[in-house]
CSV table of C-alpha atoms in Angstrom, one decimal:
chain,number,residue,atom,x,y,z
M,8,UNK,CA,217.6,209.5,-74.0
M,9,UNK,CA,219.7,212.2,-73.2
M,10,UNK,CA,223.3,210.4,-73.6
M,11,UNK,CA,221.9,208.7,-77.0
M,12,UNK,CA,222.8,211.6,-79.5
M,13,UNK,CA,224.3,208.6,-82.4
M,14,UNK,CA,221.4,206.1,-82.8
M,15,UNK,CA,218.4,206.5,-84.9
M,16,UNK,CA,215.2,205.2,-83.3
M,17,UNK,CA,212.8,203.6,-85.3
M,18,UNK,CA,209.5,205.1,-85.5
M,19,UNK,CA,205.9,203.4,-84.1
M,20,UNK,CA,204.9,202.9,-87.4
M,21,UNK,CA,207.9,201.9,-88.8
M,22,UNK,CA,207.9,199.2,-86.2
M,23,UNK,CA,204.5,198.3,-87.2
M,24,UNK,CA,205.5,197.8,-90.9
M,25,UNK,CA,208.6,195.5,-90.0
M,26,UNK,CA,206.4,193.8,-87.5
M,27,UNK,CA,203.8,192.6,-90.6
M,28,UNK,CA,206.8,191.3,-92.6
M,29,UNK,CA,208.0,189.2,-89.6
M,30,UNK,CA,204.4,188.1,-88.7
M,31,UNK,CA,203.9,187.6,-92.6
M,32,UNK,CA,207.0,185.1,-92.2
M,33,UNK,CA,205.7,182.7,-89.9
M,34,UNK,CA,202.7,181.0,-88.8
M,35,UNK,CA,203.0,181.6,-85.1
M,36,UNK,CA,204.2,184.4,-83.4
M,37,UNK,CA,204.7,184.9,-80.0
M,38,UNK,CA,205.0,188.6,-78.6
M,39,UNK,CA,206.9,189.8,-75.6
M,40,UNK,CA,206.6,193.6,-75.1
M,41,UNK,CA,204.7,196.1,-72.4
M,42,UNK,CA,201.7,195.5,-71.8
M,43,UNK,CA,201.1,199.3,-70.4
M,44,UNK,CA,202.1,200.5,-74.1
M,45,UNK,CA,199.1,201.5,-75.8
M,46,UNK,CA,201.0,202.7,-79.2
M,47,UNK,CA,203.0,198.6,-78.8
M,48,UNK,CA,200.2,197.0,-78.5
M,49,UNK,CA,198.4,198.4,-81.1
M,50,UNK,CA,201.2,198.0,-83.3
M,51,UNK,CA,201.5,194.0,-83.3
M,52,UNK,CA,197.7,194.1,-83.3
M,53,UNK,CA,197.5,196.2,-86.6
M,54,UNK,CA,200.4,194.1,-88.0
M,55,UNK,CA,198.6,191.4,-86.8
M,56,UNK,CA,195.2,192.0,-88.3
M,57,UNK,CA,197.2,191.5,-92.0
M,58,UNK,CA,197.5,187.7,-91.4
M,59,UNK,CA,194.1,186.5,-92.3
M,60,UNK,CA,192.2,183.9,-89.9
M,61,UNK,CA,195.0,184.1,-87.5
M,62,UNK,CA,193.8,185.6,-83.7
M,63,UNK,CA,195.9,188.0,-81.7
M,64,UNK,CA,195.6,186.1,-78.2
M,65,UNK,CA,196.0,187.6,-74.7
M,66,UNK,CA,195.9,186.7,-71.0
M,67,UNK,CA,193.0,188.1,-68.9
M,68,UNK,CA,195.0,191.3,-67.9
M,69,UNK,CA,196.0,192.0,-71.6
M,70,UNK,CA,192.6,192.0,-72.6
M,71,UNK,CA,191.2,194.6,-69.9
M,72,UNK,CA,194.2,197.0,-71.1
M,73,UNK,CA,192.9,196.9,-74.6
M,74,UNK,CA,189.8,197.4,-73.5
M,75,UNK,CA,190.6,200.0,-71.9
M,76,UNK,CA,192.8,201.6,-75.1
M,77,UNK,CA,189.5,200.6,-76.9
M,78,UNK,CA,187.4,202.5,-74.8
M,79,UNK,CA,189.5,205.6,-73.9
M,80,UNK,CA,191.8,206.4,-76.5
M,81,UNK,CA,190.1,204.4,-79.8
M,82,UNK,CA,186.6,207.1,-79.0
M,83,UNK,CA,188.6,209.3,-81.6
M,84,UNK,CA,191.2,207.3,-83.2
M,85,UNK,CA,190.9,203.5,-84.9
M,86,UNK,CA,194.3,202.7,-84.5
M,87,UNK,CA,193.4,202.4,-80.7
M,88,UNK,CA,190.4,200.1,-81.5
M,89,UNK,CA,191.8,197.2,-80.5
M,90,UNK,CA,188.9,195.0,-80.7
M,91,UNK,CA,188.2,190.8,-81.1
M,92,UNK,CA,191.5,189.5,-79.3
M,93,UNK,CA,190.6,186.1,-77.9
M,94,UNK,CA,191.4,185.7,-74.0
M,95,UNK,CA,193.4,182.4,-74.2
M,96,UNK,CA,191.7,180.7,-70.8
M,97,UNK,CA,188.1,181.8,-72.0
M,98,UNK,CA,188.9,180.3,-75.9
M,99,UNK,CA,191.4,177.7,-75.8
M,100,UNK,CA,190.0,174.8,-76.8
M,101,UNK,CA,189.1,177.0,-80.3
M,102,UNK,CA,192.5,178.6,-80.3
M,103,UNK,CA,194.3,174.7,-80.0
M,104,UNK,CA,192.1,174.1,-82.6
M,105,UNK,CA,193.1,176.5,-84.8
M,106,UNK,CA,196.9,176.8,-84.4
M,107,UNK,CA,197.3,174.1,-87.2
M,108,UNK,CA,195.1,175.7,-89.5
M,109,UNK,CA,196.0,179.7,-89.3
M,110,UNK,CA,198.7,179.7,-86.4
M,111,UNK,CA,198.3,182.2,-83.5
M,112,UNK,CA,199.8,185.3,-82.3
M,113,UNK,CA,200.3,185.7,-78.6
M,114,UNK,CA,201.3,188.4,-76.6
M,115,UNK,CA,203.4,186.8,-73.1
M,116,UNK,CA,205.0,188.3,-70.5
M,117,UNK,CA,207.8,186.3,-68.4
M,118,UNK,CA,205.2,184.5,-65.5
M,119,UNK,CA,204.6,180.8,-64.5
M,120,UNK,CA,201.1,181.3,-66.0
M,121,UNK,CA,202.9,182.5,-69.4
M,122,UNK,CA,205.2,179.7,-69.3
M,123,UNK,CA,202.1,176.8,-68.8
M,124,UNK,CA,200.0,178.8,-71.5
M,125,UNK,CA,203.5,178.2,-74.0
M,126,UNK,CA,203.9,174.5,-73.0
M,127,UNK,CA,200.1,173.8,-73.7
M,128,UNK,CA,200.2,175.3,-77.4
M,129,UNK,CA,203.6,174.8,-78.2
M,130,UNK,CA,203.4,171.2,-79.3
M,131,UNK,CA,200.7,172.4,-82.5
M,132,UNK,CA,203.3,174.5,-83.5
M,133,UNK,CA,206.2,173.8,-86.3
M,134,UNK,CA,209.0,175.1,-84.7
M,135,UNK,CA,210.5,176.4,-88.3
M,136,UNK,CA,207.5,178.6,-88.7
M,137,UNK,CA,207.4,179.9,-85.2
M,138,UNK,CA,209.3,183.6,-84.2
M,139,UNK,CA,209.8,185.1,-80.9
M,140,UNK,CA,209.5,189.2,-81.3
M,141,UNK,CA,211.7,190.3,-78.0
M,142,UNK,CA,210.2,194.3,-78.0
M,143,UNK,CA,211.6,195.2,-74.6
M,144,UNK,CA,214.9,197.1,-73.9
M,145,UNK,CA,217.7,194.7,-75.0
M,146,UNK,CA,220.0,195.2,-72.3
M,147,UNK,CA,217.8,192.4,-69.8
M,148,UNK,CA,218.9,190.4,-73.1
M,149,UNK,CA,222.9,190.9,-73.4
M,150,UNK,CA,224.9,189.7,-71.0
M,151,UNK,CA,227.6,191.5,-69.0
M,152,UNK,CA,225.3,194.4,-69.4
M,153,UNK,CA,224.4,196.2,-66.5
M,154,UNK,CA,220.4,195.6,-66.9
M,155,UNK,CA,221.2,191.9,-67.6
M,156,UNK,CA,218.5,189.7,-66.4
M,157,UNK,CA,219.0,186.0,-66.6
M,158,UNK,CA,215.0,185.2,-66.0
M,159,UNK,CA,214.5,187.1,-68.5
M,160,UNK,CA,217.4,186.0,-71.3
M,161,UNK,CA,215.6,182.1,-70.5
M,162,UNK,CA,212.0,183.1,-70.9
M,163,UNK,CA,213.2,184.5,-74.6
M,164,UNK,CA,214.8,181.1,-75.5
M,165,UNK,CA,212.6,178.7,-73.7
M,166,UNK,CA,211.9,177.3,-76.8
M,167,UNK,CA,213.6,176.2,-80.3
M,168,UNK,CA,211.8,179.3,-82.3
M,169,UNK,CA,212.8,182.3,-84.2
M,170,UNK,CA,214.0,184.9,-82.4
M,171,UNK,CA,213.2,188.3,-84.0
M,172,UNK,CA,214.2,191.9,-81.5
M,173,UNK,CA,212.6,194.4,-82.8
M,174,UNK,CA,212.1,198.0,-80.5
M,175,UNK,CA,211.8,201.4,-80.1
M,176,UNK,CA,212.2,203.1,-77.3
M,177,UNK,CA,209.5,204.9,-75.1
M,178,UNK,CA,211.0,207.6,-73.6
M,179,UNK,CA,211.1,211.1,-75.3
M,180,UNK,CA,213.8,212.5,-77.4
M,181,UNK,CA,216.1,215.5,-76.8
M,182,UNK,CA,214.1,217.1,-79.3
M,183,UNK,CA,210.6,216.2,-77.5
M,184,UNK,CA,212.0,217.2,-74.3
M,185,UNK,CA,213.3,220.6,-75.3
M,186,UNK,CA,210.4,221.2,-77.0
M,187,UNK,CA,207.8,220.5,-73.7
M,188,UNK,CA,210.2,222.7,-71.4
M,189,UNK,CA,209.6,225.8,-74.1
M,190,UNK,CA,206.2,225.1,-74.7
M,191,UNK,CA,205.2,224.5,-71.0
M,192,UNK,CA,207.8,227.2,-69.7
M,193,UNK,CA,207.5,227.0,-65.9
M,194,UNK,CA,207.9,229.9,-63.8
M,195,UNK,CA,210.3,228.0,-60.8
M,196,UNK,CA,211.3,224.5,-61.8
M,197,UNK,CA,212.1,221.7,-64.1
M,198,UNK,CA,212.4,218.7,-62.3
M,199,UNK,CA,214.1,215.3,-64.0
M,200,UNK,CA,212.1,212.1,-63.0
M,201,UNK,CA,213.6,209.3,-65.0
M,202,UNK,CA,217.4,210.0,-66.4
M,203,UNK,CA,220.7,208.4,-66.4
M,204,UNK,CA,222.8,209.6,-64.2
M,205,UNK,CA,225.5,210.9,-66.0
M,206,UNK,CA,223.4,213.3,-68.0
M,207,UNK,CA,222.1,216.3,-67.5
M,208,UNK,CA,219.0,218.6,-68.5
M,209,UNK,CA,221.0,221.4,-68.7
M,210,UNK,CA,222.4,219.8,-72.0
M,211,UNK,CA,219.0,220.5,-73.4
M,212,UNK,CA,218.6,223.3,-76.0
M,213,UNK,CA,216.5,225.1,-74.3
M,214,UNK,CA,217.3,228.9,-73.0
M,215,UNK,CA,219.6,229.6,-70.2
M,216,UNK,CA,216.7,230.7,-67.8
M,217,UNK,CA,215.3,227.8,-68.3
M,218,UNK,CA,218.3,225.7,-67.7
M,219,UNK,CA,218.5,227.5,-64.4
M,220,UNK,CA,215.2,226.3,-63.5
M,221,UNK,CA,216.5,222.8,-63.7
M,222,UNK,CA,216.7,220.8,-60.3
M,223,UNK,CA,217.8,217.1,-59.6
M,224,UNK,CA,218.4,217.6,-55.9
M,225,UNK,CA,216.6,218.8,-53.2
M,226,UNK,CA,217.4,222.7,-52.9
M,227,UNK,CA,217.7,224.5,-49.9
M,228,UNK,CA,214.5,226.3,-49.3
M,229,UNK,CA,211.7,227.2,-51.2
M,230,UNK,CA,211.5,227.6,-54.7
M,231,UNK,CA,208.6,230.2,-55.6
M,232,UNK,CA,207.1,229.7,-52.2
M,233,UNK,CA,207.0,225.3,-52.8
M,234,UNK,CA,208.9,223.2,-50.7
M,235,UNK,CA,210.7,220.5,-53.0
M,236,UNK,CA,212.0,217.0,-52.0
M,237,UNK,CA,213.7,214.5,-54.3
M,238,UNK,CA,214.5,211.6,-53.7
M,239,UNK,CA,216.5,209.3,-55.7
M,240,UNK,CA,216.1,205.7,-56.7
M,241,UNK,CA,217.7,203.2,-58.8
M,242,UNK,CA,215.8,201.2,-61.2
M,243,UNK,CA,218.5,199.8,-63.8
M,244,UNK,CA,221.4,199.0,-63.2
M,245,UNK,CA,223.3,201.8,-61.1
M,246,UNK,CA,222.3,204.3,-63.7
M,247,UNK,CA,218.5,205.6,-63.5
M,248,UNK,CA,217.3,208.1,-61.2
């Protein structure tokens, strides 16, 4: 986030409001978004819930991961309390059944078993009241860009539905980022694990002996008695380290 000083991210909950008007649109909605993000996930499911009759469908792994946000992080907050989602293979005969009557919403992710489960509940569907929300990083979307995936680009217009993007990123802002190095305020090192390569933490407003605490190589020798190794990966493009 460090390079993205001119655009406005949406907020969670302001994706969870223009997520109800879309799923308020149309009858069936299929989902494609991470299915590690607890706040995402409980964003179409809220949104979701505002349809009456209609059930928020999942594969087998998708339902242990609410679960999971049900039982962890919904213990002190509703929003995580993301129960009665229908596991499509345990329920399908009920959720065929109901598509023409109150529609579905689906969460997917780009697998063979994804693409069966669309082929089997497609045909109830009218294609006219049927939207595809994309809620990944667009770039695996856009061609010529540098993340471009074509697997991906197919699995978003394997069918003749709506196609809605609608996304926020995960990853912290300058502002958050600043604000964890001066609250934490380490005594030998700041260490970058996920940035673009062309930015720098040092851009950060954060003091200048913190700045000097930042490290994105391996230094030579110890730093307050620790060894430190970093090692470097790319994971879009030629950009993330």
């Amino acid at each position: 986030m460090l390079s993205r000083d001119d655009i406005r991210l949406i907020s969670e909950e302001e994706l969870q409001e223009q997520a109800k008007i879309i799923m308020n649109e149309y009858d069936n909605v299929f989902v494609m978004c991470s299915s590690m993000d607890a706040d995402r996930l409980a964003s179409f499911y809220w949104a979701n819930k505002k349809k009456t009759g209609r059930p928020f469908v999942v594969d087998g792994y998708q339902w242990h991961q609410l679960d999971n946000i049900t039982k962890n992080l919904g213990v002190n907050n509703k929003r995580y309390r993301l129960t009665n989602a229908l596991y499509y293979h345990k329920h399908k005969e009920e959720i065929l059944q109901n598509i023409p009557k109150h529609g579905i919403t689906i969460l997917v992710r780009d697998n063979r078993e994804f693409r069966n489960i669309i082929d089997e509940v497609y045909p109830f569907m009218n294609p006219d009241k049927t939207c595809f929300i994309y809620s990944q990083f667009s770039g695996y979307i856009i061609d010529k860009h540098k993340a471009y995936k074509q697997r991906t680009f197919d699995f978003v217009h394997l069918k003749d539905w709506h196609i809605e993007e609608l996304h926020t990123s995960g990853h912290a802002s300058k502002e958050a980022l600043a604000a964890v190095c001066l609250k934490v305020n380490p005594r030998y090192a700041i260490i970058p694990i996920h940035r673009d390569s062309e930015t720098d933490f040092r851009s950060l407003d954060i003091s200048q002996d913190l700045k000097d605490k930042v490290i994105i190589k391996t230094p030579e020798g110890l730093v307050g008695g620790i060894k430190i190794t970093i090692k470097q990966k790319n994971t879009i493009g030629n950009n993330a380290k």
